[in-house]
Short mmCIF file of C-alpha atoms in Angstrom, two decimals:
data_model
loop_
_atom_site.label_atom_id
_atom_site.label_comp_id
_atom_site.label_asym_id
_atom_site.label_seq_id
_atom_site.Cartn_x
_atom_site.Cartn_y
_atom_site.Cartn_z
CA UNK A 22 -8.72 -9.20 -1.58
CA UNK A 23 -8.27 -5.92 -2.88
CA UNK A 24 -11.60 -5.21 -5.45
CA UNK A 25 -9.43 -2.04 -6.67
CA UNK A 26 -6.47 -4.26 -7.72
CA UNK A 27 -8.26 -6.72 -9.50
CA UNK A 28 -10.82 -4.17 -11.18
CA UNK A 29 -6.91 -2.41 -13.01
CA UNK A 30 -5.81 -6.12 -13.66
CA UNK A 31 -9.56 -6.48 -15.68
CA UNK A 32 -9.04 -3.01 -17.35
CA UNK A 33 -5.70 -3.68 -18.29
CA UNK A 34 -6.29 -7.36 -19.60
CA UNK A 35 -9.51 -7.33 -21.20
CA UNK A 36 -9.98 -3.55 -22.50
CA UNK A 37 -6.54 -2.28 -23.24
CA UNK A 38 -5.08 -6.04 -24.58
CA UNK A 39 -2.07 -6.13 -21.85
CA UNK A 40 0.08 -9.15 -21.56
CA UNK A 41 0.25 -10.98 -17.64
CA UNK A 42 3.91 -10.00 -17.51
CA UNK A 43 2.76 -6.02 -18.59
CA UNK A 44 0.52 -6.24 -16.20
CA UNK A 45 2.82 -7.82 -13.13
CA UNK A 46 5.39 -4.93 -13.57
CA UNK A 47 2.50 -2.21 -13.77
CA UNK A 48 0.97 -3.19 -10.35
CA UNK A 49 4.20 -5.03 -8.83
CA UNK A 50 3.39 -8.38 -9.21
CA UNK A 51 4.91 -11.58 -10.28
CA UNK A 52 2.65 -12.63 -13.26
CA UNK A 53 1.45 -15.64 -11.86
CA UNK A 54 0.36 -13.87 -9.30
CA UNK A 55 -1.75 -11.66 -11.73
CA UNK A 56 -2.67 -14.72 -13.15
CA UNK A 57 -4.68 -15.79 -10.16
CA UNK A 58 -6.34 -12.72 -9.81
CA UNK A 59 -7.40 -12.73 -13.17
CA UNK A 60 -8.46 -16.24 -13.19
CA UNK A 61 -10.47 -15.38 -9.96
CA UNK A 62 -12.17 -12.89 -10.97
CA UNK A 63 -13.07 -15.28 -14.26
CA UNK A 64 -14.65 -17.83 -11.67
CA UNK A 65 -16.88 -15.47 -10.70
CA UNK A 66 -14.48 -15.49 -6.81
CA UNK A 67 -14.70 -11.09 -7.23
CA UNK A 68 -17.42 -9.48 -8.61
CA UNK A 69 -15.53 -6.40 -10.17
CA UNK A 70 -17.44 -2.68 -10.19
CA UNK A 71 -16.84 -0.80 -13.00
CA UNK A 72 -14.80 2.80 -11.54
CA UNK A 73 -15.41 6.48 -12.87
CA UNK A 74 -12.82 7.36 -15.60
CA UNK A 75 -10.41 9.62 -14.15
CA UNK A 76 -7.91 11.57 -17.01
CA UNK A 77 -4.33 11.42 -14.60
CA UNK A 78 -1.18 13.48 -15.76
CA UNK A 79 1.81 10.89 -15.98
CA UNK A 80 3.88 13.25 -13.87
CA UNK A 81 2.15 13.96 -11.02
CA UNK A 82 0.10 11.10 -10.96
CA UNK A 83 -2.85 13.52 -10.53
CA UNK A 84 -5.59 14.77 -12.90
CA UNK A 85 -4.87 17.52 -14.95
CA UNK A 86 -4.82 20.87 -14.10
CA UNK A 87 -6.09 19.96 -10.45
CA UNK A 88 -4.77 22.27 -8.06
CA UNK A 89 -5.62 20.78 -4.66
CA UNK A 90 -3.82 18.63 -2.20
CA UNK A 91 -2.19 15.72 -3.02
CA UNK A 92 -2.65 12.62 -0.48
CA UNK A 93 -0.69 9.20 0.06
CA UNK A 94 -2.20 6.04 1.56
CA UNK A 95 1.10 4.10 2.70
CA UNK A 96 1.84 0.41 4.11
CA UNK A 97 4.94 -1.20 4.66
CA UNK A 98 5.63 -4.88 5.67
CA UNK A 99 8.52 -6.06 7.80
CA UNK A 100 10.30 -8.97 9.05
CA UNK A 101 9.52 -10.75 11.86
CA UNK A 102 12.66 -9.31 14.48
CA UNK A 103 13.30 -6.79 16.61
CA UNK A 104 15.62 -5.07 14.00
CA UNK A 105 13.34 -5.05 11.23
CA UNK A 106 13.62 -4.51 7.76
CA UNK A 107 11.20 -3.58 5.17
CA UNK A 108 10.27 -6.24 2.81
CA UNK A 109 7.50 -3.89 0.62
CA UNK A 110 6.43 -1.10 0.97
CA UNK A 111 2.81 0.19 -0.44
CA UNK A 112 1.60 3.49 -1.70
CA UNK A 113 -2.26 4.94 -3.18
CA UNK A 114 -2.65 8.43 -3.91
CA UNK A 115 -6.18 9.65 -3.89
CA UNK A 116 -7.06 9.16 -7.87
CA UNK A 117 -6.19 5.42 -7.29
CA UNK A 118 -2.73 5.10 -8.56
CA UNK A 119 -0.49 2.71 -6.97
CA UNK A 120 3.09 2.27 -6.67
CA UNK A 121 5.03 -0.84 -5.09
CA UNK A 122 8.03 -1.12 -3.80
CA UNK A 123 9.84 -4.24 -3.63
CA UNK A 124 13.05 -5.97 -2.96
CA UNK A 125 13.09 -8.06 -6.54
CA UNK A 126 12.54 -4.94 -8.13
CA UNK A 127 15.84 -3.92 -10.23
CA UNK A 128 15.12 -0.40 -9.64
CA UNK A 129 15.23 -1.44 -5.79
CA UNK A 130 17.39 -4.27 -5.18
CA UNK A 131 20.10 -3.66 -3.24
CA UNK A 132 23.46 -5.99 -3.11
CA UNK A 133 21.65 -8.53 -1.46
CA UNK A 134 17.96 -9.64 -0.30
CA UNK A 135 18.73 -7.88 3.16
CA UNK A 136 20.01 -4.45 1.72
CA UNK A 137 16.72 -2.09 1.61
CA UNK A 138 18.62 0.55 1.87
CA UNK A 139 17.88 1.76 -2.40
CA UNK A 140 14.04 0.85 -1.75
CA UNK A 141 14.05 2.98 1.59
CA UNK A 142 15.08 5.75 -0.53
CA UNK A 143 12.77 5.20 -3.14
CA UNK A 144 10.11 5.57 -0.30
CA UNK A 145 11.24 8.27 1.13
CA UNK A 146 11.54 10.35 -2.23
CA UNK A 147 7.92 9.23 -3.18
CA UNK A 148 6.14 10.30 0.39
CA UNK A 149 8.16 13.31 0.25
CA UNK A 150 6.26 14.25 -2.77
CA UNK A 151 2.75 14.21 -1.09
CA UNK A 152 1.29 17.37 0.81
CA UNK A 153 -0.32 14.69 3.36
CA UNK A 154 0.48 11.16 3.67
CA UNK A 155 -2.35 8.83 5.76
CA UNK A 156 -1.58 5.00 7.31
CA UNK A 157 -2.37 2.98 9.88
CA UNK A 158 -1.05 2.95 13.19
CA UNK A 159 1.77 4.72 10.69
CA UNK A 160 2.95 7.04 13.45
CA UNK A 161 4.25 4.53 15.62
CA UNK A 162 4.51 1.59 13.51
CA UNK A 163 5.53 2.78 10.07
CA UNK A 164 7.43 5.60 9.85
CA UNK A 165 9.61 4.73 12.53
CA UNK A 166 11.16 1.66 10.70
CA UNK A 167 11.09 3.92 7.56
CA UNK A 168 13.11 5.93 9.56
CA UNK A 169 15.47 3.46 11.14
CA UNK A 170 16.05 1.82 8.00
CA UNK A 171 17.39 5.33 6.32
CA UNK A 172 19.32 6.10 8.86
CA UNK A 173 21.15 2.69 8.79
CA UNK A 174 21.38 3.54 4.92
CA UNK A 175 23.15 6.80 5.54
CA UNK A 176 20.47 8.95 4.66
CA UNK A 177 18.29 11.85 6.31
CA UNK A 178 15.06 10.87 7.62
CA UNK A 179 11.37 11.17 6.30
CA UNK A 180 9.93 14.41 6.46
CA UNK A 181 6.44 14.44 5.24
CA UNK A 182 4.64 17.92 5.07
CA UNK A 183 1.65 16.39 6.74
CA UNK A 184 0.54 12.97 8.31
CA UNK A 185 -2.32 11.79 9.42
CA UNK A 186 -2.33 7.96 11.64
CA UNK A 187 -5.90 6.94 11.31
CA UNK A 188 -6.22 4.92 13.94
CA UNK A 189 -6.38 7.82 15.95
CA UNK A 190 -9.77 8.23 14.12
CA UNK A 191 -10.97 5.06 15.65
CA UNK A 192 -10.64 4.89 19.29
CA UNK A 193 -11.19 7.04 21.69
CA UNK A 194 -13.48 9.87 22.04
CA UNK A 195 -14.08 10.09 18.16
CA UNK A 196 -16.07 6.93 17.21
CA UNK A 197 -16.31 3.35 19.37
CA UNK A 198 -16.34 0.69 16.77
CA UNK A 199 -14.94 -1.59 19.13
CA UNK A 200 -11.00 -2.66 18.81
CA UNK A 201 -9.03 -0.35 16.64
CA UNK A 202 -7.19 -3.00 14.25
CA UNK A 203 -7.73 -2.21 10.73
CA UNK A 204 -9.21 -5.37 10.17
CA UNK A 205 -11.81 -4.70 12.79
CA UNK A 206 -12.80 -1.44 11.19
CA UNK A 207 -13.18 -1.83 8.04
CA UNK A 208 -15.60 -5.04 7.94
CA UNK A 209 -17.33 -2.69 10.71
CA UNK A 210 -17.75 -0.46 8.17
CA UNK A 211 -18.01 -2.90 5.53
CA UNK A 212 -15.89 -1.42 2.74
CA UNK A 213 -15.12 -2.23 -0.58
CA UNK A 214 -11.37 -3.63 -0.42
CA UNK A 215 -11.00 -6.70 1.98
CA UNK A 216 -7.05 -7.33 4.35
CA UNK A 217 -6.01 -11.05 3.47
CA UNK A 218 -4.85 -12.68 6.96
CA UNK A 219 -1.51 -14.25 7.11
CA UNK A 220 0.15 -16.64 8.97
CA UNK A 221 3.70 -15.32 10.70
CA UNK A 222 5.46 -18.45 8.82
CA UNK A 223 5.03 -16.86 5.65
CA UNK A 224 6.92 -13.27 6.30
CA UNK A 225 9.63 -16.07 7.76
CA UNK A 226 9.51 -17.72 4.38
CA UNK A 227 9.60 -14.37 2.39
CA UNK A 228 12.68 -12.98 4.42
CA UNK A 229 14.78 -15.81 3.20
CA UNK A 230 14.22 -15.79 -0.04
CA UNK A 231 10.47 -17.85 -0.96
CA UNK A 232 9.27 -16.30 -4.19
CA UNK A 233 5.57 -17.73 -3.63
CA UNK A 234 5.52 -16.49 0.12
CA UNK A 235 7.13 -13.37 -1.40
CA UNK A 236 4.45 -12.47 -3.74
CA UNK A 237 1.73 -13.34 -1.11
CA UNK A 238 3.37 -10.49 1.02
CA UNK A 239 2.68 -8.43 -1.87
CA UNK A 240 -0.29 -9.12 -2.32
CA UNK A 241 -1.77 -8.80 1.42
CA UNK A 242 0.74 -5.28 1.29
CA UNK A 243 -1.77 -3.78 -1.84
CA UNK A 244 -4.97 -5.20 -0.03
CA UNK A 245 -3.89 -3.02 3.55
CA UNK A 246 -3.49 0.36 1.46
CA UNK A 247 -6.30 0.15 -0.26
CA UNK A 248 -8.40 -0.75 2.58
CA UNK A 249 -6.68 2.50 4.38
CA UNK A 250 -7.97 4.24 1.95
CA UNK A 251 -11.55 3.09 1.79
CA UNK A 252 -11.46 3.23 5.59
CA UNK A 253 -10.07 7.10 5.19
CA UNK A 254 -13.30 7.56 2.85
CA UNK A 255 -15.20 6.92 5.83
CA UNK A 256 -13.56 8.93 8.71
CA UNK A 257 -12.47 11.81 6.70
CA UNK A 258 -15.17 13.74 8.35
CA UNK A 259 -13.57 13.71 11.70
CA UNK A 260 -10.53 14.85 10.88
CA UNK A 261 -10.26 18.59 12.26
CA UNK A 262 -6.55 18.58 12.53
CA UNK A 263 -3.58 18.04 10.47
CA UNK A 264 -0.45 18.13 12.00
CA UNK A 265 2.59 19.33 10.17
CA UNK A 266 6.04 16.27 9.57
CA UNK A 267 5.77 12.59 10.88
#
């Protein structure tokens, strides 16, 4: 459960007055979905901290008049084949702000629920935009199939300025935390935002076509990029090295 996604569903029901449905196509959700957050949270299921106000220019998604790097915390989710295709795709910039890609989105959809080629680009456009982009096993995992799917699409690759994988982070000669999943890590280091496990059934049931299974794979998509980026808050430090495209 991501604590981060419910606290904006709070803030944007009970302080600012927003309907479910506002709220759904803010954080791309279905608004039953945001419904059972909401209610949730109401049962007393997430205890909800309250975050630092943060002023953010519209534009750039960043606070204004800040100067410094901007960094994206990606995710995608896939079908369940050897030529996969992207089914979501996840990104949180380091202010918090989150933007979801999905396949029922109109500004996304392609001609039909296999065609990702319009959300691909999206993606592409959006990383593009970042001085550093950060995921998880992204390197060989993630921007690979962001890759293969533009290509299929006709269009250039991804070319990020910087990218960091942080698994890289976790293994090895930098720390032993023991395997080097990111569910292992973060409940290692206990952080805020929780993954949401998944049986393989349900990305079946999402590929063709399952609304409900769809929106779960939404939901367990926002939970893994916001738990990169709480696990990023705590390896950060060893990070000496930055390398330049994907």
């Amino acid at each position: 459960m991501s604590n981060a996604l419910v606290r904006e569903i709070v803030e944007l029901k009970d302080n600012q007055g927003w309907s479910f449905t506002k709220i759904g196509k803010k954080v791309g959700m279905s608004k039953d979905a945001v419904q059972k957050y909401y209610k949730r949270y109401l049962d007393g299921g997430d205890e909800v901290e309250a975050a630092p106000a943060v002023k953010v220019a519209a534009k750039d998604k960043s606070p204004k008049n800040y100067i410094g790097p901007t960094i994206a915390f990606y995710d995608i989710e896939t079908t369940y084949s050897a030529w996969s295709r992207i089914l979501s795709v996840c990104i949180v910039d380091g202010f918090g702000n989150l933007e979801v890609f999905r396949l029922d989105d109109p500004r996304y959809a392609g001609e039909s629920w296999t065609d990702d080629s319009k959300l691909v680009k999206a993606v592409k456009e959006s990383l593009e935009a970042y001085d550093v982009i950060v995921g998880w096993n992204s390197k060989l995992f993630d921007l690979p199939i962001i890759n293969a799917r533009l290509l299929a699409a006709g269009e250039d690759p991804c070319d990020p300025l910087m990218h960091i994988d942080l698994m890289y982070k976790a293994t090895g000669s930098a720390v032993r935390v023991g395997r080097k999943s990111l569910d292992n890590v973060s409940k290692y280091f206990g952080v805020a935002n929780k993954k949401t496990p998944l049986d393989p059934r349900v990305w079946d049931a999402a590929d063709h076509g399952d609304k409900d299974a769809y929106d779960t794979i939404i939901e367990h998509n926002i939970a893994d990029v916001y738990v990169t980026r709480d696990v990023y808050g705590k390896l950060k430090r060893l990070v000496r090295n930055i390398h330049r495209g994907g």
